[in-house]
Tab-separated table of C-alpha atoms and ligand atoms in Angstrom:
chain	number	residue	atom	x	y	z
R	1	UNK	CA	-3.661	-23.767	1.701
R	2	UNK	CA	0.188	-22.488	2.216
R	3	UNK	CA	-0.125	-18.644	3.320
R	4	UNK	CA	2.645	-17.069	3.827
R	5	UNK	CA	3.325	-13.608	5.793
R	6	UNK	CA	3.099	-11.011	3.309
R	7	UNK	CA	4.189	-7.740	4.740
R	8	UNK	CA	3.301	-5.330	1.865
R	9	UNK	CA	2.523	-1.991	2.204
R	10	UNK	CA	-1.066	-2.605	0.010
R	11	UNK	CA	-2.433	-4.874	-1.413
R	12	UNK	CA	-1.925	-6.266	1.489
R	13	UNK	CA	-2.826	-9.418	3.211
R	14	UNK	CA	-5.960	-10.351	3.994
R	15	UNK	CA	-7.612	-12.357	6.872
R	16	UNK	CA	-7.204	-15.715	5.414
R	17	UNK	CA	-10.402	-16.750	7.359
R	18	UNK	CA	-11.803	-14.044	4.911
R	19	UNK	CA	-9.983	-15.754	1.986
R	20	UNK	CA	-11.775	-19.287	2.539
R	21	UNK	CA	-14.570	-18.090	2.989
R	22	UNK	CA	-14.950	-15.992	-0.324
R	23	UNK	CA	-13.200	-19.356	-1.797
R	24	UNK	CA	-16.239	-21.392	-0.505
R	25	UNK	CA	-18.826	-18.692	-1.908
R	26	UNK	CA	-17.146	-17.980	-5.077
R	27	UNK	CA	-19.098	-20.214	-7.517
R	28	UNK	CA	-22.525	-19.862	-5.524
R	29	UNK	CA	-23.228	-17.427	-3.359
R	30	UNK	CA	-25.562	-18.676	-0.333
R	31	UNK	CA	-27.697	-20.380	-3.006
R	32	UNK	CA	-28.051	-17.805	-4.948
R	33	UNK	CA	-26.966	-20.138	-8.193
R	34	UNK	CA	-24.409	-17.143	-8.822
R	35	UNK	CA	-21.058	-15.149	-8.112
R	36	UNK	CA	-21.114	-11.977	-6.803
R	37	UNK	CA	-19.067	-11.538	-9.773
R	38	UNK	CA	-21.668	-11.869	-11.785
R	39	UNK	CA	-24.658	-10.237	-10.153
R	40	UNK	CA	-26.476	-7.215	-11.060
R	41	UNK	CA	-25.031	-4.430	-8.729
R	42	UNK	CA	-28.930	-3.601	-8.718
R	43	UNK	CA	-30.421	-6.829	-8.044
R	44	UNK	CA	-31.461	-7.589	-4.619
R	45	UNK	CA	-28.433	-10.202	-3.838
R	46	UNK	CA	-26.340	-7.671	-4.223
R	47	UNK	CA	-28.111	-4.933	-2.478
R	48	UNK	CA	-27.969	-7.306	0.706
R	49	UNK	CA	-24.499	-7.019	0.507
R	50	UNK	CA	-23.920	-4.070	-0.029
R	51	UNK	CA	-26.418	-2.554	2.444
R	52	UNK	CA	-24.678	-4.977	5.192
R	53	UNK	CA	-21.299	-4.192	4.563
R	54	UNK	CA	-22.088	-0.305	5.151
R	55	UNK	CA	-24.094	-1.023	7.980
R	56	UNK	CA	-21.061	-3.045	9.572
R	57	UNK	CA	-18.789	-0.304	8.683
R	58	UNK	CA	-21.121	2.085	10.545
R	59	UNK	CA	-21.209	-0.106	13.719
R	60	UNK	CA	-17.478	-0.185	13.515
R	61	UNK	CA	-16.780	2.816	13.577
R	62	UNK	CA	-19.750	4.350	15.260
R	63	UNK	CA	-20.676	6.512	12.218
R	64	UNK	CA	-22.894	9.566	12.954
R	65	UNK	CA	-26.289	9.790	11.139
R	66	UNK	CA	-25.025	12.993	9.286
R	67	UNK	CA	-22.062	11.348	7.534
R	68	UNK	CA	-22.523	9.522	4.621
R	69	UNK	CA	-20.521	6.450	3.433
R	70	UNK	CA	-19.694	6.115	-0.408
R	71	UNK	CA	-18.397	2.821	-1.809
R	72	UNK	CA	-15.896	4.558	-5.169
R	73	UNK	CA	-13.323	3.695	-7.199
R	74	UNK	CA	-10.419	5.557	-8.657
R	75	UNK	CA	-8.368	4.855	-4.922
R	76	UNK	CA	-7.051	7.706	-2.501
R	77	UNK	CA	-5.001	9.158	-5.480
R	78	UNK	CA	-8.401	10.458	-7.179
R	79	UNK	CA	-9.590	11.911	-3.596
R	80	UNK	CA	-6.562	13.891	-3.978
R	81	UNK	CA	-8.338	15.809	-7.204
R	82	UNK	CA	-12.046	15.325	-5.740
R	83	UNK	CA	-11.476	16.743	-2.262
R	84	UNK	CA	-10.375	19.878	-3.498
R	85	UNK	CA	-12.619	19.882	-6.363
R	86	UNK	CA	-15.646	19.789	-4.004
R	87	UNK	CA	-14.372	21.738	-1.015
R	88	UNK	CA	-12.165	23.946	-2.358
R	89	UNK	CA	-14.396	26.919	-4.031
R	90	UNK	CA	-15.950	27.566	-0.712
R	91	UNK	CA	-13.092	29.783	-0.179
R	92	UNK	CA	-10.863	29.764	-2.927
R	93	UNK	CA	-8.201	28.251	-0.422
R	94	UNK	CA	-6.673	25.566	1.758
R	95	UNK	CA	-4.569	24.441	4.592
R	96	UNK	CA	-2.108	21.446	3.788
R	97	UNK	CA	0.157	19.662	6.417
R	98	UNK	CA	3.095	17.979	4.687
R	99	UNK	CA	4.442	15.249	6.536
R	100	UNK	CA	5.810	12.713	4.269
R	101	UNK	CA	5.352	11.310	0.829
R	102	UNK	CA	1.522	11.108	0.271
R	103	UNK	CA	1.124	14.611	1.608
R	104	UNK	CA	2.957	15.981	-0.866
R	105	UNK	CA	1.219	14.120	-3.574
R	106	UNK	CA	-1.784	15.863	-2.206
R	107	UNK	CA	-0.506	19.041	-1.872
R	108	UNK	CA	0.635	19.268	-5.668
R	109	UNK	CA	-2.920	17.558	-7.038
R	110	UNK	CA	-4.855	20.746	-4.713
R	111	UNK	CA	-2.278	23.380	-5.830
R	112	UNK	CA	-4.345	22.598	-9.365
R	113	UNK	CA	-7.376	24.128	-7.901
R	114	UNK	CA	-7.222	26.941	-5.749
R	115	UNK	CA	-4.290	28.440	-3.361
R	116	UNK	CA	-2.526	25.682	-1.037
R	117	UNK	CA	-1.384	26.907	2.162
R	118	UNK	CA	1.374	24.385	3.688
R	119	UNK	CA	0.208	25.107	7.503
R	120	UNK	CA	2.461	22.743	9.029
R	121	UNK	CA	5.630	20.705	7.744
R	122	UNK	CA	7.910	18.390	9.268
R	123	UNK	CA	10.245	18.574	5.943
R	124	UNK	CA	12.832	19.701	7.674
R	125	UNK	CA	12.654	17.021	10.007
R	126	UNK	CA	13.270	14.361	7.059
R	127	UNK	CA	10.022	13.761	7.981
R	128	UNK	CA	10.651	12.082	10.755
R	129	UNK	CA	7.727	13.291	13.205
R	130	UNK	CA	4.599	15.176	13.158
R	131	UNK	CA	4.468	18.776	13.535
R	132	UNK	CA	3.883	20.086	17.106
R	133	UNK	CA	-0.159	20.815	17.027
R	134	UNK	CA	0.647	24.197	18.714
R	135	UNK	CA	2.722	25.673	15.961
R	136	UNK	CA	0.402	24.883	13.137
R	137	UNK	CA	-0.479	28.213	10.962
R	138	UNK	CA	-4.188	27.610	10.072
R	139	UNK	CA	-5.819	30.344	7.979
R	140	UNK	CA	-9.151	31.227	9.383
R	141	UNK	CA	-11.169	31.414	5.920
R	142	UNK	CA	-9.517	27.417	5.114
R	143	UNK	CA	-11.920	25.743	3.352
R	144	UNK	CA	-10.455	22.636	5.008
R	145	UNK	CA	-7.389	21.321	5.953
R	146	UNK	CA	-5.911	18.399	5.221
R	147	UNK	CA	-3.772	15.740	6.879
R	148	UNK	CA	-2.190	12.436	5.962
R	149	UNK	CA	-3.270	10.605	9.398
R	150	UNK	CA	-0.490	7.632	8.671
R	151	UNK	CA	2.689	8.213	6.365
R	152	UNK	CA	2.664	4.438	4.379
R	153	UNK	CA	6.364	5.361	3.482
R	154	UNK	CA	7.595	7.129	6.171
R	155	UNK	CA	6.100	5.230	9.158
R	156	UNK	CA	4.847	8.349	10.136
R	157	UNK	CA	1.728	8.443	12.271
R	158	UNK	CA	0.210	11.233	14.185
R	159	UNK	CA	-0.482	11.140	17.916
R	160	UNK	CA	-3.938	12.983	17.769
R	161	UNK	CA	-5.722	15.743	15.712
R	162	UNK	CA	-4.870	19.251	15.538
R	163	UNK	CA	-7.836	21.495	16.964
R	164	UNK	CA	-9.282	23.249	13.386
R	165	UNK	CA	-11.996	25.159	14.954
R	166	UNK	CA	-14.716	25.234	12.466
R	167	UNK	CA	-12.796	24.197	9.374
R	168	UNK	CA	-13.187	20.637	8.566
R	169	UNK	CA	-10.281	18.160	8.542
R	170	UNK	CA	-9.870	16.156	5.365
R	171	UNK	CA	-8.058	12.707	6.371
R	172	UNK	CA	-6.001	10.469	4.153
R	173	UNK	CA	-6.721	7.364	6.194
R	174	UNK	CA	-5.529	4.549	3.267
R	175	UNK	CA	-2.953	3.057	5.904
R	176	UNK	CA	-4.571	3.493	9.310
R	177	UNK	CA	-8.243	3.274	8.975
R	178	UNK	CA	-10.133	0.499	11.172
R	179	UNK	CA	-6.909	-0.195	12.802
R	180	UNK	CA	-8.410	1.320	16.278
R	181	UNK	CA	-11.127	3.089	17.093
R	182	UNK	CA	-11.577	6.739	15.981
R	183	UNK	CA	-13.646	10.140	16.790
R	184	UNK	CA	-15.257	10.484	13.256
R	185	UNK	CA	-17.342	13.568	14.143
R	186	UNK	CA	-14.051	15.009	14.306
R	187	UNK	CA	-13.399	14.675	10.369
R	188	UNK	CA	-15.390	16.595	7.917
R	189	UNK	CA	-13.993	14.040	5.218
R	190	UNK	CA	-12.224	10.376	5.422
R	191	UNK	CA	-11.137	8.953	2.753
R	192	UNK	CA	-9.378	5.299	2.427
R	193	UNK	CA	-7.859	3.186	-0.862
R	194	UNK	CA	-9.181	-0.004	0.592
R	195	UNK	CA	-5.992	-2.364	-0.360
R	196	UNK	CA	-4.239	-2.252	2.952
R	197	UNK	CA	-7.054	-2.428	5.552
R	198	UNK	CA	-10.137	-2.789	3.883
R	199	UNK	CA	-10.635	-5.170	1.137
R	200	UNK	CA	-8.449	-5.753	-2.336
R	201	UNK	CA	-7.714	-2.850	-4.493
R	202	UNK	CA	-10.554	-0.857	-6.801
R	203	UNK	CA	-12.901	0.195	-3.970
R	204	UNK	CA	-12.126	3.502	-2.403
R	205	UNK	CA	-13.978	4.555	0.920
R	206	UNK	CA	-14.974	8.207	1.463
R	207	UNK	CA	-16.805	9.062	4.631
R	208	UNK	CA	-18.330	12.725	3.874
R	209	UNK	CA	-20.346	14.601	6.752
R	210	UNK	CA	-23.857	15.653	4.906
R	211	UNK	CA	-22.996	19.387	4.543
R	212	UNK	CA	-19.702	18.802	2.381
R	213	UNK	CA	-21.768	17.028	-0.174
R	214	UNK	CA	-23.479	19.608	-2.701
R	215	UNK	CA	-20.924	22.100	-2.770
R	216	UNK	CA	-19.265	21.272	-6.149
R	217	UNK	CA	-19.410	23.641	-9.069
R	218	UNK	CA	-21.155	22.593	-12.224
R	219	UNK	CA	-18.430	21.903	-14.041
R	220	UNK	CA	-17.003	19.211	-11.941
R	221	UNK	CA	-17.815	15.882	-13.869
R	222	UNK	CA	-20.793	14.083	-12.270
R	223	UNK	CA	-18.260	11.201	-11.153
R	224	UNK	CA	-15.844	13.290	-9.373
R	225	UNK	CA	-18.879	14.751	-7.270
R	226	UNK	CA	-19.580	13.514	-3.989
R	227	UNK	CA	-23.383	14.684	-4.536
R	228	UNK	CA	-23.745	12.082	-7.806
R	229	UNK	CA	-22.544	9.072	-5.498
R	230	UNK	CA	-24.338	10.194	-2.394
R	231	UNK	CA	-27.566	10.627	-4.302
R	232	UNK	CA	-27.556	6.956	-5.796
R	233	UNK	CA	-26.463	5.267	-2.832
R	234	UNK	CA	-22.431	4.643	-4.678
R	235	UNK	CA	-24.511	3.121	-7.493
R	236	UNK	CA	-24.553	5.918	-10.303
R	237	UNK	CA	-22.389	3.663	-12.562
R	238	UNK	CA	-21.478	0.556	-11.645
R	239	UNK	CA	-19.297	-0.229	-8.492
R	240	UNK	CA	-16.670	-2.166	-7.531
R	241	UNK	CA	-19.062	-4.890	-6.681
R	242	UNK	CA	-16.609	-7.743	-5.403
R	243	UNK	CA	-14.085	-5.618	-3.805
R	244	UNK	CA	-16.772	-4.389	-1.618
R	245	UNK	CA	-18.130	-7.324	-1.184
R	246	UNK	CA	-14.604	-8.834	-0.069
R	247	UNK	CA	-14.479	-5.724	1.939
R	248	UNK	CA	-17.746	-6.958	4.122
R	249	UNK	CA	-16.174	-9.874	4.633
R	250	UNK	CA	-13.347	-7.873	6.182
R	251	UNK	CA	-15.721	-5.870	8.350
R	252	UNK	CA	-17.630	-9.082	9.891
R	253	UNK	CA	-14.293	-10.366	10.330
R	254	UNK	CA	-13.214	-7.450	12.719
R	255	UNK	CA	-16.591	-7.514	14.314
R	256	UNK	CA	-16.063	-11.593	14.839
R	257	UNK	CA	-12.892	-10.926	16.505
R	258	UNK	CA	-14.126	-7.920	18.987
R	259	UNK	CA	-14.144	-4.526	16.922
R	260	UNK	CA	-12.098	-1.942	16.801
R	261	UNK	CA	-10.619	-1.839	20.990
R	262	UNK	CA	-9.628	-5.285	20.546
R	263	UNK	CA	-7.872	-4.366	16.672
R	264	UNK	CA	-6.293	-1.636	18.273
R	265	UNK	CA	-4.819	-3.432	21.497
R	266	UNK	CA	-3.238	-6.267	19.171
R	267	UNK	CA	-2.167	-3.788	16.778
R	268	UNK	CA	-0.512	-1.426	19.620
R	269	UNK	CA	1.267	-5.138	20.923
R	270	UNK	CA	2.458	-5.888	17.211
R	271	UNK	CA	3.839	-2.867	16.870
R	272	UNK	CA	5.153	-2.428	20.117
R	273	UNK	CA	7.368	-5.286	20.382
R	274	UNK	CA	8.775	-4.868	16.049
R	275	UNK	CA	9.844	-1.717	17.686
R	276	UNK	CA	11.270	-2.771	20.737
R	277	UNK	CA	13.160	-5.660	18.476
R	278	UNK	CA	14.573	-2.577	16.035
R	279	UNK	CA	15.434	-0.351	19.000
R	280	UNK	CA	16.745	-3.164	21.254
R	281	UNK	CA	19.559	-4.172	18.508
R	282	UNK	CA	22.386	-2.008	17.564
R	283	UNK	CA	21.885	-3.850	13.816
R	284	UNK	CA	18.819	-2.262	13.252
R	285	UNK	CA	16.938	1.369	13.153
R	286	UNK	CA	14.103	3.475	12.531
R	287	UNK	CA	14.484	6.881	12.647
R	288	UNK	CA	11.237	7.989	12.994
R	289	UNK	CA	10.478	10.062	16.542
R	290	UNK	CA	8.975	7.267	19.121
R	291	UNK	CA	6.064	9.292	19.794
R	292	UNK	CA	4.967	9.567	15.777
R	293	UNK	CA	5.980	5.674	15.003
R	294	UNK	CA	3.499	4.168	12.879
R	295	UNK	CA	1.403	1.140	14.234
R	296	UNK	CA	1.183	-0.160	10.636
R	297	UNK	CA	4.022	0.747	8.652
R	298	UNK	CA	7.654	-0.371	10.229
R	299	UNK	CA	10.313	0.805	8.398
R	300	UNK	CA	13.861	-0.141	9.038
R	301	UNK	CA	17.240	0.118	8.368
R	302	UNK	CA	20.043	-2.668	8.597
R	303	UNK	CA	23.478	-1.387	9.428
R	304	UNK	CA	25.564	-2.040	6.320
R	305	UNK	CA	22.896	-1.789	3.418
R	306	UNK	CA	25.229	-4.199	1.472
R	307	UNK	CA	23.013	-6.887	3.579
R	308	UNK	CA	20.113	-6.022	2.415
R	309	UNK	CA	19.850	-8.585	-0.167
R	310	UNK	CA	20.830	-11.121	1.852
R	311	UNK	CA	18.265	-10.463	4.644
R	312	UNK	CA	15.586	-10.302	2.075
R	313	UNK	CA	16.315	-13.658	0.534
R	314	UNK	CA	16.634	-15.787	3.949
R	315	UNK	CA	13.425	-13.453	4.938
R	316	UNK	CA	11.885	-14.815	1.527
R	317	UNK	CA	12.666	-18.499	2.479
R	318	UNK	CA	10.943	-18.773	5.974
R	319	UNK	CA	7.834	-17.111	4.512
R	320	UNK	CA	8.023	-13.413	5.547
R	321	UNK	CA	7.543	-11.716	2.453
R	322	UNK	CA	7.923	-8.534	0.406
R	323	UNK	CA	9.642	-6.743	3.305
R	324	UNK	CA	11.816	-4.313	0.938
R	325	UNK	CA	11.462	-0.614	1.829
R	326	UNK	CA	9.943	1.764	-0.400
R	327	UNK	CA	12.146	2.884	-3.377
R	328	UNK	CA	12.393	6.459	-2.115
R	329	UNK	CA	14.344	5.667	1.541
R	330	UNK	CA	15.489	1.889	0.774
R	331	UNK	CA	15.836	-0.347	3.618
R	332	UNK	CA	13.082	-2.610	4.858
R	333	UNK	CA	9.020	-2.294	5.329
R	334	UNK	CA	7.074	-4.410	7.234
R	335	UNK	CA	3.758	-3.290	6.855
R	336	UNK	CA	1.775	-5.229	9.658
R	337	UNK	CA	-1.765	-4.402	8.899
R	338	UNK	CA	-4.931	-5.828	10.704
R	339	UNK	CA	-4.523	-9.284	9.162
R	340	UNK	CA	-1.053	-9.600	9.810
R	341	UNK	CA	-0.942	-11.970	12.577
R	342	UNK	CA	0.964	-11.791	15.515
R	343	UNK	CA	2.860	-14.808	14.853
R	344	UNK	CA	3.586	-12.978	11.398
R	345	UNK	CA	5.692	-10.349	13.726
R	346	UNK	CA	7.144	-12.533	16.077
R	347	UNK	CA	8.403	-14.738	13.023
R	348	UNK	CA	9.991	-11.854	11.673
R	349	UNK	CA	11.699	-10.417	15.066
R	350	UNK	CA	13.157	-14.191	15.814
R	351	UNK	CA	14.185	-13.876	12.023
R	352	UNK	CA	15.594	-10.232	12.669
R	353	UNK	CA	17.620	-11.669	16.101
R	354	UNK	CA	19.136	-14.682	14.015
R	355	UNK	CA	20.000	-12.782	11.413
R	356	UNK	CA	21.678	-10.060	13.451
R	357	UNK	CA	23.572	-12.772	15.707
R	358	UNK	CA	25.332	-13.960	12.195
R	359	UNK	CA	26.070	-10.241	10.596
R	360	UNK	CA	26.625	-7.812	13.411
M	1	PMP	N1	-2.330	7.872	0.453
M	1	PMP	C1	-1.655	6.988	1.228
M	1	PMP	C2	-1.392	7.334	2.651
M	1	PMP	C3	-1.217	5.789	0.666
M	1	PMP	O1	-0.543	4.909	1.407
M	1	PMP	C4	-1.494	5.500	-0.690
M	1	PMP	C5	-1.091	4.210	-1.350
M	1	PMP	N2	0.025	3.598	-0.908
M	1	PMP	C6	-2.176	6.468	-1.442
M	1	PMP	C7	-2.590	7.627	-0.831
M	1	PMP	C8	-2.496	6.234	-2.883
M	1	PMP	O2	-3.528	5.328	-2.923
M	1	PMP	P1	-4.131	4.717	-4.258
M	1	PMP	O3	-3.075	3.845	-4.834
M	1	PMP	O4	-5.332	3.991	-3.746
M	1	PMP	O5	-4.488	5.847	-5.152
């Protein structure tokens, strides 16, 4: 099997231990004479899975008893509209940071239902850091407020959570969930599109705390209430049965290798020394503030942008893939997710030195 390193920003690569071994249980799965593919999502085969894969994802993350996990589709774009569609007529209102890219997306999908207040923004910034915690203007009668944890595009991570008080924090997680551990009882709501850390694309993870669910009006549609899913167990209609199989997989594959600490120490040391590479060379730069650098997303820029093709083909021919930066700032990505290897980064920083030596 020739992998190469794929450094997309989602999908994204996956473990390719977790690779062979869907590869192995593809036609049969443990004897079962079928797929997953092809199992009932109500029959018990599938209800083993499924039941184990949230049960790993609890002991991952140390989920409290009074959050729920649902298993949707529809990725984090549709939590943009469902969020606000639950939460949001508990007061009419709520608070927004806008730190990059996928904030705003959010912003403009809640400004549909109720009053948006933009308590923090880094815009003028170029979005370049987080917003100092202490300067935040929260509204007390929020109904939540919510934050883009990790900026995909931007590189943009924050350092910690803003204290809310009472009103619960709403987390876009997509790019940084299970990449360390994290506080959930801090989060009211956590959602995830799981294509970057979780699994392949069509599941969506939403971790609700119990007393967020119910809270919709009537006229939400059944399928954009948290209630509907929480009441079957994610099986009102039919899920994304593979993709959350595959993301399982995913989950005993972190537990295999140590959990979360260990995730997060490898994924500190990957991201550590891409940085120290960029910031070590007068070729290359980031120019996001050290402090708010993202552990997953590494974007970069080369000195004369006229190389840019050029660094992406000879990139392309030693195996370190889809490395061009998002259409909106240009440059380079490397997205370095939990099953980018380390030898995936230290191919591309020898390929970043050599590269530099012949163009600077
Ligand atoms: N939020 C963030 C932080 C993202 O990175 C992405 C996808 N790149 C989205 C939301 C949108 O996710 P989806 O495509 O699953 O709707």
């Amino acid at each position: 099997m020739t992998r190469v390193f794929n450094f997309s920003a989602g999908p994204a690569m996956l473990p390719t231990e977790v690779i062979e071994q869907a590869r192995q249980e593809m036609p049969d799965w443990h004897g079962s004479g079928m797929s997953v593919m092809e199992m009932s999502h109500r029959g018990k085969e599938f209800m083993s899975i499924a039941e184990q894969a949230e049960q790993d994802l609890r002991d991952l993350l140390a989920i409290p008893d009074n959050y729920r996990v649902l298993f949707l589709q529809g990725g984090a774009s549709q939590q943009f509209a469902m969020v606000p569609l639950n939460l949001m007529g508990r007061s009419g209102k709520a608070d927004y940071a806008n730190t990059g890219a996928w904030s705003k997306k959010a912003i403009a999908e809640g400004r549909r239902y109720g009053e948006v207040h933009v308590c923090a923004s880094s815009e003028d910034d170029g979005f370049n850091s987080v917003p100092d915690f202490a300067e935040w203007e929260l509204s007390k009668d929020a109904a939540y407020v919510h934050i883009t944890p990790n900026e995909t595009i931007g590189g943009v991570e924050y350092p910690g959570l803003p204290d809310t008080g009472d009103v619960p924090i709403v987390a876009d997680m997509s790019s940084t969930i299970l990449s360390r551990p994290i506080d959930v009882s801090r989060y009211g709501i956590i959602y995830a599109g799981a294509q970057k850390n979780v699994g392949p694309a069509g599941l969506t993870l939403v971790i609700v705390r119990d007393d967020l669910i119910g809270q919709a009006a009537d006229s939400v549609p059944a399928m954009l209430n948290y209630k509907t899913h929480a009441d079957a167990g994610s099986m009102y209609n039919t899920p994304p049965t593979y993709a959350w199989y595959l993301a399982g997989l995913v989950f005993q594959w972190i537990k295999r290798r140590g959990g979360l600490e260990t995730m997060g120490d490898i994924n500190r040391r990957k991201a550590e020394k891409l940085y120290a590479a960029i910031d070590g060379s007068d070729f290359y730069a980031n120019p996001v503030r050290p402090e708010h650098r993202s552990w997953m997303n590494v974007p970069f820029t080369l000195k004369d942008p006229a190389l840019d093709p050029l660094f992406l083909e000879g990139a392309a021919e030693r195996g370190l893939k889809t490395l061009k930066g998002h259409r909106s700032v240009g440059g380079m990505r490397a997205s370095i997710y939990n099953a980018m290897p380390e030898e995936g980064v230290d191919a591309l920083i020898a390929y970043m030195d050599e590269f530099a030596k012949q163009h600077g």
